Amino acid sequence: MKSIKIWSLCLTMLAASYAQAQQKEQIALKYGAQYSGKRTDEAMNKWRSNRFGQFIHWGLYAIPGGVWNGKTYNYAAEFLKSSAHIPTSTWDSLMYQFNPKKFNAREWAKLAKKMGVKYMTITTKHHEGFCLWPSKYTDFNISRTPYGKDILKELVEAYNAEGIDVNFYYSVLDWHHPDWRYDIKTPEDSIAFRRFLDFAGNQLQELATNYPTVKAFWFDGTWDNSIKKNGWWTYEMEKMLKSVRPGVIVNSRLRADDYGKRHFDSNGQLMGDYESGYERRLPNPVKDLQVTKWDWEACMTIPENQWGYHKDWSISHIKTPLELLEMLVQTTSMGGNFLLNFGPAGDGSFRPEEQKIANTIGDWMQQNGQVIYGCDYAGWEKQDWGYFTKRTASNQINMVVFNVPVSGILKIKAPAGTQLKKAYAGTKQFKLEEVAKDQYFIHLPVQVYTTPQVIVIETGGGGKGGQYQEAKT
Ligand code: JFZ
């Protein structure tokens, strides 16, 4: 017994001195995080309360849709140029075929509205380098296609008219631009890459200036050594965008610090305004609660790994509306945003599977959106039946139930001293039973449920918890 106490004392001291050493070891950084903690300004609060967004990958890759010279490439459709080893000039001439006859920005925006998203993030330029807006810094853009019109402008106007925020995805990596480099190995590389960074900086300034309602920039293609060796540029871009467009939001994927450390700087501080590393996976709802300390967003594909339009969706599992809904709810329950990807076809239409998903999720969101929008991590212990969310700045706790036990009993462990007063759904009230200190049962009718059930619980202080005896061990 005594030796255990001494050991634990030693360990505590060791931990304390380690923490102190850690604090002292803060490295001076010129290009590290620009602030610490969560942003609490109006623009960021809006971004956070949006919770559900639509990601759109659309570019020249939508035309071949993963098929080249009769051969289907299973890898991500937006990577076809690289997986089928297509020369740049051949790929780039797809531009002359870009004429989406069925494209209707207002219909896209209506479908998004129906699904219940509050923001949309569109690929202004993906790795292929093709620009959906008439950029004055490259000819490789929408104005030289048979379509000719500014697609970005049409989308911004149509989505904004539906009350949906628009954010810009921008790939720094650029397969078209002759000055792009994967690494800087020679003085020539540095000169060329410097020109490239000027080009990208000009484009970003152009986007921020010409589309004044843009709410956020979603950077991608920043993982190569060339960018890691130029952390200063990512720092400057974050600053520049925020000065051109006050309140604008930038994801962590843009950023590298003085030492090429990405997302989190050499002192462990998040760079940019939110963490965007969760891609096609979610944090574990029990083990990864550290994510509740910062803002974050997870992006998700419907097939296994297709962002752009792929003709053949039989290659992988296609997520169901219920699977995606559960991901959205889980993400909200951990204080994150969920960005669900769509890849429209080359003719500007959404495939039927995507329309079905949007409509089915939308039906549920129209009834139950109040447990998603403006909601956050509740701080209650995770239970097997599903997820808790909490309405920001209120005592309202929501339960979203995906797995009703055969007994119909939902177990709840409330935070110490919290009393549950009522459990209801609309006008329906459920039997609520206090079974032990801070522990409750909610009794649901035993039946087959086909949609996630929402239960709101009302809490107050001082339960009769005192009557329960805790076990002595
Ligand atoms: C990138 C792109 O290459 C892809 O085409 C798509 O646009 C996606 C949203 O982003 O792919 C990534 C980027 C980062 C990771 C994985 C794939 N990552 O951090 O694991």
Short mmCIF file of C-alpha atoms and ligand atoms in Angstrom, two decimals:
data_model
loop_
_atom_site.label_atom_id
_atom_site.label_comp_id
_atom_site.label_asym_id
_atom_site.label_seq_id
_atom_site.Cartn_x
_atom_site.Cartn_y
_atom_site.Cartn_z
CA MET A 1 0.00 0.00 0.00
CA LYS A 2 2.73 2.43 1.14
CA SER A 3 4.94 1.69 -1.85
CA ILE A 4 2.03 2.33 -4.20
CA LYS A 5 1.55 5.74 -2.60
CA ILE A 6 5.25 6.61 -2.96
CA TRP A 7 5.21 5.48 -6.55
CA SER A 8 2.17 7.53 -7.40
CA LEU A 9 3.74 10.56 -5.70
CA CYS A 10 6.88 10.10 -7.81
CA LEU A 11 4.80 9.79 -10.95
CA THR A 12 2.86 12.96 -10.13
CA MET A 13 6.09 14.88 -9.59
CA LEU A 14 7.54 13.51 -12.78
CA ALA A 15 4.44 14.51 -14.74
CA ALA A 16 4.51 18.01 -13.23
CA SER A 17 8.16 18.58 -14.12
CA TYR A 18 7.54 17.20 -17.62
CA ALA A 19 4.64 19.63 -18.10
CA GLN A 20 6.88 22.47 -16.91
CA ALA A 21 9.67 21.46 -19.27
CA GLN A 22 7.15 21.31 -22.10
CA GLN A 23 6.02 24.83 -21.33
CA LYS A 24 9.58 26.12 -21.31
CA GLU A 25 10.34 24.44 -24.59
CA GLN A 26 8.03 26.74 -26.59
CA ILE A 27 9.84 27.39 -29.85
CA ALA A 28 9.85 30.92 -31.23
CA LEU A 29 7.99 30.76 -34.54
CA LYS A 30 7.56 33.41 -37.20
CA TYR A 31 4.99 31.43 -39.16
CA GLY A 32 3.18 29.43 -36.48
CA ALA A 33 -0.42 29.71 -35.27
CA GLN A 34 -1.79 33.26 -35.41
CA TYR A 35 -3.84 32.89 -32.20
CA SER A 36 -4.81 30.19 -29.73
CA GLY A 37 -8.20 28.79 -28.72
CA LYS A 38 -11.45 28.84 -30.72
CA ARG A 39 -12.47 31.97 -32.62
CA THR A 40 -15.67 33.43 -31.15
CA ASP A 41 -16.47 36.20 -33.66
CA GLU A 42 -19.76 36.26 -35.53
CA ALA A 43 -18.40 34.75 -38.78
CA MET A 44 -16.86 31.79 -36.97
CA ASN A 45 -19.93 31.28 -34.79
CA LYS A 46 -22.01 31.14 -37.97
CA TRP A 47 -19.61 28.69 -39.62
CA ARG A 48 -19.80 26.47 -36.52
CA SER A 49 -23.58 26.62 -36.19
CA ASN A 50 -23.96 25.61 -39.87
CA ARG A 51 -22.76 22.08 -38.99
CA PHE A 52 -23.79 20.47 -42.30
CA GLY A 53 -22.27 21.35 -45.67
CA GLN A 54 -22.23 20.09 -49.24
CA PHE A 55 -18.85 19.54 -50.88
CA ILE A 56 -18.82 19.69 -54.69
CA HIS A 57 -15.99 18.35 -56.83
CA TRP A 58 -16.49 19.49 -60.40
CA GLY A 59 -13.93 19.96 -63.12
CA LEU A 60 -12.74 18.47 -66.43
CA TYR A 61 -12.39 15.05 -64.75
CA ALA A 62 -16.22 14.87 -64.71
CA ILE A 63 -16.15 14.38 -68.52
CA PRO A 64 -14.20 11.07 -68.73
CA GLY A 65 -15.65 9.99 -65.32
CA GLY A 66 -12.84 7.52 -64.56
CA VAL A 67 -12.85 5.91 -68.04
CA TRP A 68 -10.06 6.48 -70.62
CA ASN A 69 -9.80 4.77 -74.02
CA GLY A 70 -12.39 2.21 -72.97
CA LYS A 71 -10.55 1.28 -69.79
CA THR A 72 -12.05 1.93 -66.34
CA TYR A 73 -9.68 3.17 -63.67
CA ASN A 74 -10.91 2.38 -60.16
CA TYR A 75 -8.80 5.02 -58.49
CA ALA A 76 -10.38 8.40 -57.61
CA ALA A 77 -11.89 9.89 -60.80
CA GLU A 78 -10.30 13.32 -60.21
CA PHE A 79 -6.89 11.58 -60.36
CA LEU A 80 -7.52 9.97 -63.77
CA LYS A 81 -4.90 12.15 -65.48
CA SER A 82 -2.31 10.67 -63.16
CA SER A 83 -3.61 7.08 -62.91
CA ALA A 84 -3.96 6.70 -66.71
CA HIS A 85 -0.70 8.61 -67.38
CA ILE A 86 -2.39 11.12 -69.65
CA PRO A 87 -0.10 13.86 -71.02
CA THR A 88 -0.95 17.37 -69.84
CA SER A 89 -1.75 18.72 -73.31
CA THR A 90 -4.18 15.82 -73.98
CA TRP A 91 -5.87 16.28 -70.62
CA ASP A 92 -6.06 20.05 -70.96
CA SER A 93 -7.88 19.80 -74.29
CA LEU A 94 -10.85 18.30 -72.40
CA MET A 95 -11.55 21.98 -71.81
CA TYR A 96 -12.93 22.23 -75.35
CA GLN A 97 -15.54 19.59 -74.50
CA PHE A 98 -16.74 21.25 -71.31
CA ASN A 99 -20.34 22.16 -72.11
CA PRO A 100 -22.69 21.01 -69.33
CA LYS A 101 -26.05 21.16 -71.12
CA LYS A 102 -28.05 20.14 -68.02
CA PHE A 103 -26.31 22.53 -65.64
CA ASN A 104 -28.73 24.69 -63.67
CA ALA A 105 -27.24 26.47 -60.66
CA ARG A 106 -30.66 27.17 -59.16
CA GLU A 107 -31.59 23.48 -59.27
CA TRP A 108 -28.32 22.54 -57.59
CA ALA A 109 -29.00 25.08 -54.86
CA LYS A 110 -32.58 23.82 -54.42
CA LEU A 111 -31.38 20.23 -53.96
CA ALA A 112 -28.81 21.43 -51.39
CA LYS A 113 -31.49 23.39 -49.57
CA LYS A 114 -33.74 20.32 -49.56
CA MET A 115 -30.91 18.24 -48.06
CA GLY A 116 -30.61 20.77 -45.26
CA VAL A 117 -27.05 22.01 -45.74
CA LYS A 118 -26.18 25.51 -44.56
CA TYR A 119 -23.00 25.84 -46.65
CA MET A 120 -21.45 24.57 -49.85
CA THR A 121 -17.74 24.19 -50.67
CA ILE A 122 -16.90 24.12 -54.38
CA THR A 123 -13.65 23.18 -56.14
CA THR A 124 -12.65 26.47 -57.79
CA LYS A 125 -9.50 24.70 -59.01
CA HIS A 126 -8.54 21.08 -58.35
CA HIS A 127 -5.12 19.43 -58.94
CA GLU A 128 -5.68 19.46 -62.73
CA GLY A 129 -5.39 23.27 -62.60
CA PHE A 130 -8.62 24.06 -64.48
CA CYS A 131 -10.44 27.11 -63.07
CA LEU A 132 -14.23 27.28 -62.77
CA TRP A 133 -13.97 31.08 -62.86
CA PRO A 134 -12.56 33.36 -65.58
CA SER A 135 -9.21 33.96 -63.86
CA LYS A 136 -7.09 36.63 -65.46
CA TYR A 137 -3.93 34.77 -64.36
CA THR A 138 -4.38 31.72 -66.60
CA ASP A 139 -6.12 30.84 -69.87
CA PHE A 140 -6.94 27.40 -68.51
CA ASN A 141 -10.35 28.48 -67.30
CA ILE A 142 -14.10 28.32 -67.88
CA SER A 143 -14.21 31.32 -70.24
CA ARG A 144 -12.39 29.33 -72.95
CA THR A 145 -14.79 26.35 -72.88
CA PRO A 146 -17.85 26.05 -75.15
CA TYR A 147 -19.89 26.84 -72.02
CA GLY A 148 -18.07 30.13 -71.56
CA LYS A 149 -19.96 31.61 -68.61
CA ASP A 150 -18.66 32.11 -65.05
CA ILE A 151 -19.91 28.95 -63.30
CA LEU A 152 -18.54 30.07 -59.96
CA LYS A 153 -20.55 33.29 -60.07
CA GLU A 154 -23.73 31.43 -61.03
CA LEU A 155 -23.28 29.02 -58.13
CA VAL A 156 -22.46 31.70 -55.56
CA GLU A 157 -25.55 33.67 -56.56
CA ALA A 158 -27.89 30.67 -56.66
CA TYR A 159 -26.75 29.18 -53.32
CA ASN A 160 -26.69 32.56 -51.57
CA ALA A 161 -30.24 33.17 -52.84
CA GLU A 162 -31.27 29.99 -50.95
CA GLY A 163 -29.53 31.28 -47.82
CA ILE A 164 -26.59 28.88 -48.18
CA ASP A 165 -23.03 30.11 -47.52
CA VAL A 166 -20.46 29.40 -50.24
CA ASN A 167 -16.84 28.45 -49.51
CA PHE A 168 -14.00 27.97 -51.97
CA TYR A 169 -11.87 24.84 -52.25
CA TYR A 170 -8.50 25.69 -53.82
CA SER A 171 -5.77 23.19 -54.67
CA VAL A 172 -2.32 24.77 -54.49
CA LEU A 173 -0.85 21.68 -56.20
CA ASP A 174 -1.30 22.35 -59.92
CA TRP A 175 -0.61 19.76 -62.68
CA HIS A 176 -1.07 22.36 -65.41
CA HIS A 177 1.19 25.22 -64.32
CA PRO A 178 4.78 24.93 -65.65
CA ASP A 179 6.24 26.52 -62.51
CA TRP A 180 4.70 24.07 -60.05
CA ARG A 181 7.39 22.03 -58.21
CA TYR A 182 7.02 19.05 -55.86
CA ASP A 183 10.33 19.91 -54.21
CA ILE A 184 12.96 22.63 -54.38
CA LYS A 185 16.27 21.04 -55.34
CA THR A 186 18.02 23.60 -57.53
CA PRO A 187 18.22 27.42 -57.67
CA GLU A 188 16.05 27.19 -60.82
CA ASP A 189 13.41 25.38 -58.81
CA SER A 190 13.30 28.19 -56.27
CA ILE A 191 12.95 30.83 -58.97
CA ALA A 192 10.19 28.93 -60.78
CA PHE A 193 8.36 28.10 -57.57
CA ARG A 194 8.53 31.70 -56.41
CA ARG A 195 6.74 32.62 -59.67
CA PHE A 196 4.21 29.89 -58.95
CA LEU A 197 3.51 31.20 -55.45
CA ASP A 198 2.94 34.67 -56.90
CA PHE A 199 0.49 33.15 -59.38
CA ALA A 200 -1.44 31.28 -56.66
CA GLY A 201 -1.42 34.36 -54.41
CA ASN A 202 -2.85 36.45 -57.24
CA GLN A 203 -5.59 33.91 -57.86
CA LEU A 204 -6.52 33.82 -54.19
CA GLN A 205 -6.66 37.59 -54.05
CA GLU A 206 -8.80 37.54 -57.20
CA LEU A 207 -11.25 35.03 -55.67
CA ALA A 208 -11.51 36.93 -52.38
CA THR A 209 -12.02 40.24 -54.20
CA ASN A 210 -14.39 39.22 -57.00
CA TYR A 211 -16.72 37.01 -54.94
CA PRO A 212 -17.31 39.16 -51.86
CA THR A 213 -19.76 36.78 -50.15
CA VAL A 214 -17.20 33.95 -49.89
CA LYS A 215 -17.15 32.74 -46.29
CA ALA A 216 -14.20 30.35 -46.15
CA PHE A 217 -11.24 28.95 -48.09
CA TRP A 218 -10.63 25.21 -48.08
CA PHE A 219 -7.03 24.60 -49.10
CA ASP A 220 -5.76 21.34 -50.50
CA GLY A 221 -2.67 20.01 -52.29
CA THR A 222 -0.26 21.52 -49.77
CA TRP A 223 1.51 18.37 -48.63
CA ASP A 224 4.59 18.50 -50.88
CA ASN A 225 8.10 19.51 -49.78
CA SER A 226 7.96 22.62 -51.95
CA ILE A 227 5.17 24.04 -49.76
CA LYS A 228 6.62 22.69 -46.52
CA LYS A 229 9.81 24.62 -47.29
CA ASN A 230 7.76 27.81 -47.80
CA GLY A 231 5.71 27.96 -44.59
CA TRP A 232 6.01 31.76 -44.75
CA TRP A 233 3.79 31.78 -47.84
CA THR A 234 0.98 29.84 -46.16
CA TYR A 235 1.18 32.29 -43.23
CA GLU A 236 1.06 35.27 -45.61
CA MET A 237 -1.91 33.81 -47.50
CA GLU A 238 -3.90 33.36 -44.30
CA LYS A 239 -3.18 36.98 -43.38
CA MET A 240 -3.85 38.34 -46.86
CA LEU A 241 -7.25 36.59 -47.20
CA LYS A 242 -8.30 37.84 -43.77
CA SER A 243 -7.37 41.41 -44.63
CA VAL A 244 -9.12 41.39 -48.03
CA ARG A 245 -12.18 39.66 -46.58
CA PRO A 246 -12.46 40.31 -42.80
CA GLY A 247 -13.96 37.35 -40.93
CA VAL A 248 -13.03 34.84 -43.65
CA ILE A 249 -12.20 31.34 -42.40
CA VAL A 250 -9.19 29.27 -43.46
CA ASN A 251 -8.68 25.52 -42.89
CA SER A 252 -5.58 24.05 -41.26
CA ARG A 253 -4.61 22.14 -44.41
CA LEU A 254 -3.20 25.33 -45.91
CA ARG A 255 -0.62 25.80 -43.23
CA ALA A 256 3.00 24.89 -42.62
CA ASP A 257 5.22 26.59 -40.03
CA ASP A 258 8.92 27.66 -40.08
CA TYR A 259 9.96 24.00 -39.80
CA GLY A 260 7.51 22.59 -42.35
CA LYS A 261 5.23 21.25 -39.62
CA ARG A 262 1.65 21.10 -40.97
CA HIS A 263 -1.87 21.56 -39.45
CA PHE A 264 -0.44 21.93 -35.89
CA ASP A 265 2.69 24.06 -35.48
CA SER A 266 5.93 23.03 -33.74
CA ASN A 267 4.39 24.09 -30.40
CA GLY A 268 1.32 21.92 -30.97
CA GLN A 269 -1.00 24.89 -31.72
CA LEU A 270 -3.62 24.52 -34.44
CA MET A 271 -2.84 26.71 -37.47
CA GLY A 272 -5.70 28.20 -39.46
CA ASP A 273 -9.20 28.42 -37.98
CA TYR A 274 -10.23 24.79 -37.90
CA GLU A 275 -8.73 21.34 -38.31
CA SER A 276 -9.53 19.71 -41.63
CA GLY A 277 -7.56 16.46 -41.28
CA TYR A 278 -10.58 14.17 -40.80
CA GLU A 279 -11.12 12.86 -44.28
CA ARG A 280 -13.30 9.82 -45.02
CA ARG A 281 -13.06 8.93 -41.31
CA LEU A 282 -14.39 10.35 -38.05
CA PRO A 283 -12.81 10.69 -34.64
CA ASN A 284 -13.67 7.95 -32.14
CA PRO A 285 -16.56 9.25 -29.98
CA VAL A 286 -15.01 7.93 -26.77
CA LYS A 287 -11.24 8.02 -27.30
CA ASP A 288 -10.82 11.17 -29.38
CA LEU A 289 -12.64 13.75 -27.27
CA GLN A 290 -9.64 16.09 -27.56
CA VAL A 291 -11.20 17.27 -30.87
CA THR A 292 -13.83 19.15 -28.85
CA LYS A 293 -11.06 21.64 -27.92
CA TRP A 294 -10.85 23.10 -31.40
CA ASP A 295 -13.14 23.67 -34.38
CA TRP A 296 -12.99 20.92 -36.97
CA GLU A 297 -14.68 19.59 -40.06
CA ALA A 298 -14.81 16.08 -41.49
CA CYS A 299 -15.25 15.59 -45.23
CA MET A 300 -16.86 12.44 -46.56
CA THR A 301 -17.35 10.66 -49.86
CA ILE A 302 -20.46 8.62 -50.70
CA PRO A 303 -18.49 5.79 -52.40
CA GLU A 304 -15.24 4.62 -50.80
CA ASN A 305 -12.86 7.09 -52.46
CA GLN A 306 -14.45 9.06 -55.29
CA TRP A 307 -14.69 12.84 -55.08
CA GLY A 308 -15.12 13.69 -58.74
CA TYR A 309 -17.78 12.02 -60.95
CA HIS A 310 -17.01 8.35 -61.68
CA LYS A 311 -19.19 6.47 -64.18
CA ASP A 312 -18.95 3.16 -62.35
CA TRP A 313 -20.22 3.19 -58.78
CA SER A 314 -20.30 -0.61 -58.57
CA ILE A 315 -16.61 -0.63 -57.63
CA SER A 316 -17.06 0.06 -53.91
CA HIS A 317 -19.63 0.18 -51.15
CA ILE A 318 -22.02 3.11 -51.55
CA LYS A 319 -22.93 4.63 -48.20
CA THR A 320 -26.63 4.65 -47.36
CA PRO A 321 -28.55 7.75 -46.19
CA LEU A 322 -28.73 6.24 -42.67
CA GLU A 323 -24.96 5.68 -42.54
CA LEU A 324 -24.35 9.26 -43.62
CA LEU A 325 -26.95 10.64 -41.19
CA GLU A 326 -25.26 8.79 -38.35
CA MET A 327 -21.93 10.35 -39.36
CA LEU A 328 -23.50 13.81 -39.39
CA VAL A 329 -24.99 13.28 -35.93
CA GLN A 330 -21.79 11.80 -34.52
CA THR A 331 -19.82 14.75 -35.92
CA THR A 332 -22.21 17.27 -34.30
CA SER A 333 -22.01 15.35 -31.02
CA MET A 334 -18.23 15.93 -31.05
CA GLY A 335 -18.41 19.61 -31.97
CA GLY A 336 -17.48 19.26 -35.66
CA ASN A 337 -18.92 20.12 -39.08
CA PHE A 338 -19.79 17.46 -41.64
CA LEU A 339 -19.06 18.12 -45.32
CA LEU A 340 -20.71 15.57 -47.60
CA ASN A 341 -19.30 15.30 -51.11
CA PHE A 342 -21.15 15.26 -54.44
CA GLY A 343 -19.55 14.80 -57.85
CA PRO A 344 -21.84 16.09 -60.61
CA ALA A 345 -21.51 14.56 -64.10
CA GLY A 346 -19.94 16.32 -67.07
CA ASP A 347 -23.39 17.34 -68.33
CA GLY A 348 -24.11 19.16 -65.07
CA SER A 349 -26.56 16.62 -63.60
CA PHE A 350 -26.50 14.82 -60.26
CA ARG A 351 -26.68 11.03 -60.48
CA PRO A 352 -29.94 9.49 -59.14
CA GLU A 353 -28.15 7.89 -56.14
CA GLU A 354 -26.94 11.30 -55.00
CA GLN A 355 -30.39 12.84 -55.45
CA LYS A 356 -31.93 10.04 -53.38
CA ILE A 357 -29.39 10.57 -50.59
CA ALA A 358 -29.98 14.32 -50.59
CA ASN A 359 -33.75 13.89 -50.44
CA THR A 360 -33.74 11.19 -47.75
CA ILE A 361 -31.33 13.06 -45.48
CA GLY A 362 -33.38 16.20 -46.17
CA ASP A 363 -36.63 14.56 -45.03
CA TRP A 364 -35.06 13.78 -41.66
CA MET A 365 -33.30 17.15 -41.37
CA GLN A 366 -36.50 19.05 -42.02
CA GLN A 367 -38.06 17.34 -38.99
CA ASN A 368 -35.01 17.16 -36.76
CA GLY A 369 -32.54 19.85 -37.84
CA GLN A 370 -32.86 21.47 -34.42
CA VAL A 371 -30.59 18.77 -32.93
CA ILE A 372 -27.87 19.59 -35.49
CA TYR A 373 -27.79 23.32 -36.33
CA GLY A 374 -26.36 25.44 -33.55
CA CYS A 375 -25.62 22.29 -31.53
CA ASP A 376 -22.41 21.13 -29.95
CA TYR A 377 -20.66 18.55 -27.78
CA ALA A 378 -22.84 17.94 -24.71
CA GLY A 379 -20.16 16.60 -22.36
CA TRP A 380 -22.29 13.57 -21.41
CA GLU A 381 -20.93 10.03 -21.35
CA LYS A 382 -21.44 8.23 -24.68
CA GLN A 383 -24.07 5.47 -24.61
CA ASP A 384 -24.58 2.51 -26.96
CA TRP A 385 -27.94 3.72 -28.33
CA GLY A 386 -26.46 6.78 -30.11
CA TYR A 387 -25.38 10.36 -29.50
CA PHE A 388 -26.03 13.40 -27.35
CA THR A 389 -25.97 16.93 -28.75
CA LYS A 390 -26.47 20.17 -26.85
CA ARG A 391 -28.06 23.36 -28.06
CA THR A 392 -25.39 26.08 -27.64
CA ALA A 393 -26.02 28.45 -24.70
CA SER A 394 -28.98 26.47 -23.35
CA ASN A 395 -29.68 23.49 -21.10
CA GLN A 396 -31.39 21.53 -23.83
CA ILE A 397 -29.84 18.10 -24.28
CA ASN A 398 -30.85 16.07 -27.32
CA MET A 399 -30.55 12.35 -27.80
CA VAL A 400 -30.36 10.92 -31.30
CA VAL A 401 -31.09 7.22 -31.07
CA PHE A 402 -29.79 4.90 -33.80
CA ASN A 403 -29.90 1.61 -31.87
CA VAL A 404 -32.98 0.91 -29.76
CA PRO A 405 -32.25 -2.06 -27.42
CA VAL A 406 -34.66 -5.05 -27.50
CA SER A 407 -35.78 -4.02 -24.00
CA GLY A 408 -36.73 -0.56 -25.26
CA ILE A 409 -34.68 0.87 -22.37
CA LEU A 410 -32.24 3.66 -23.06
CA LYS A 411 -29.61 4.06 -20.37
CA ILE A 412 -28.32 7.47 -19.41
CA LYS A 413 -25.48 8.48 -17.13
CA ALA A 414 -25.94 12.17 -16.37
CA PRO A 415 -23.09 14.42 -15.26
CA ALA A 416 -22.86 14.43 -11.43
CA GLY A 417 -25.63 16.48 -9.84
CA THR A 418 -27.75 16.83 -12.99
CA GLN A 419 -31.35 15.83 -12.58
CA LEU A 420 -33.44 14.68 -15.53
CA LYS A 421 -36.93 16.12 -15.37
CA LYS A 422 -38.61 15.19 -18.61
CA ALA A 423 -37.91 13.20 -21.78
CA TYR A 424 -40.06 14.01 -24.77
CA ALA A 425 -40.41 14.14 -28.54
CA GLY A 426 -42.85 16.80 -29.70
CA THR A 427 -45.98 16.23 -27.63
CA LYS A 428 -45.02 12.62 -26.78
CA GLN A 429 -43.57 12.14 -23.29
CA PHE A 430 -41.54 9.05 -22.33
CA LYS A 431 -41.37 7.27 -18.98
CA LEU A 432 -38.27 8.47 -17.19
CA GLU A 433 -36.92 6.41 -14.27
CA GLU A 434 -34.09 7.29 -11.90
CA VAL A 435 -32.32 3.99 -11.18
CA ALA A 436 -29.11 4.96 -9.37
CA LYS A 437 -27.11 8.06 -8.56
CA ASP A 438 -27.01 10.10 -11.79
CA GLN A 439 -28.37 7.13 -13.75
CA TYR A 440 -31.65 6.99 -15.58
CA PHE A 441 -33.72 4.77 -17.85
CA ILE A 442 -35.93 6.11 -20.61
CA HIS A 443 -38.56 3.58 -21.68
CA LEU A 444 -39.38 3.54 -25.37
CA PRO A 445 -42.25 1.56 -26.88
CA VAL A 446 -40.85 -1.78 -28.09
CA GLN A 447 -41.32 -1.72 -31.85
CA VAL A 448 -39.34 -1.57 -35.08
CA TYR A 449 -37.82 1.85 -35.73
CA THR A 450 -36.79 2.77 -39.26
CA THR A 451 -35.46 6.28 -38.67
CA PRO A 452 -33.21 7.76 -35.98
CA GLN A 453 -35.38 8.85 -33.02
CA VAL A 454 -34.88 12.24 -31.42
CA ILE A 455 -35.59 12.68 -27.72
CA VAL A 456 -35.20 15.99 -25.92
CA ILE A 457 -34.37 15.97 -22.25
CA GLU A 458 -35.05 18.69 -19.79
CA THR A 459 -32.64 18.95 -16.90
CA GLY A 460 -32.53 20.73 -13.57
CA GLY A 461 -30.49 20.64 -10.36
CA GLY A 462 -30.81 18.37 -7.27
CA GLY A 463 -32.11 14.86 -7.97
CA LYS A 464 -33.14 12.37 -5.27
CA GLY A 465 -29.76 10.77 -6.03
CA GLY A 466 -28.85 10.88 -2.30
CA GLN A 467 -31.00 7.83 -1.58
CA TYR A 468 -28.75 5.54 -3.62
CA GLN A 469 -25.79 3.94 -1.94
CA GLU A 470 -22.56 3.62 -3.81
CA ALA A 471 -20.73 0.31 -3.50
CA LYS A 472 -17.71 0.21 -1.19
CA THR A 473 -14.79 -1.62 -2.74
C1 JFZ B 1 -7.44 15.49 -51.42
C2 JFZ B 1 -7.55 15.44 -52.93
O1 JFZ B 1 -6.39 14.83 -53.45
C3 JFZ B 1 -8.81 14.70 -53.32
O2 JFZ B 1 -8.94 14.66 -54.74
C4 JFZ B 1 -10.00 15.42 -52.74
O3 JFZ B 1 -10.09 16.72 -53.29
C5 JFZ B 1 -9.86 15.48 -51.23
C6 JFZ B 1 -10.95 16.29 -50.58
O4 JFZ B 1 -8.60 16.05 -50.85
O5 JFZ B 1 -7.14 14.18 -50.97
C7 JFZ B 1 -6.64 13.95 -49.74
C8 JFZ B 1 -6.15 14.94 -48.97
C9 JFZ B 1 -5.70 14.67 -47.68
C10 JFZ B 1 -5.75 13.39 -47.20
C11 JFZ B 1 -6.21 12.38 -47.99
C12 JFZ B 1 -6.65 12.65 -49.27
N1 JFZ B 1 -5.35 13.14 -45.88
O6 JFZ B 1 -4.95 14.08 -45.14
O7 JFZ B 1 -5.45 12.00 -45.40
#
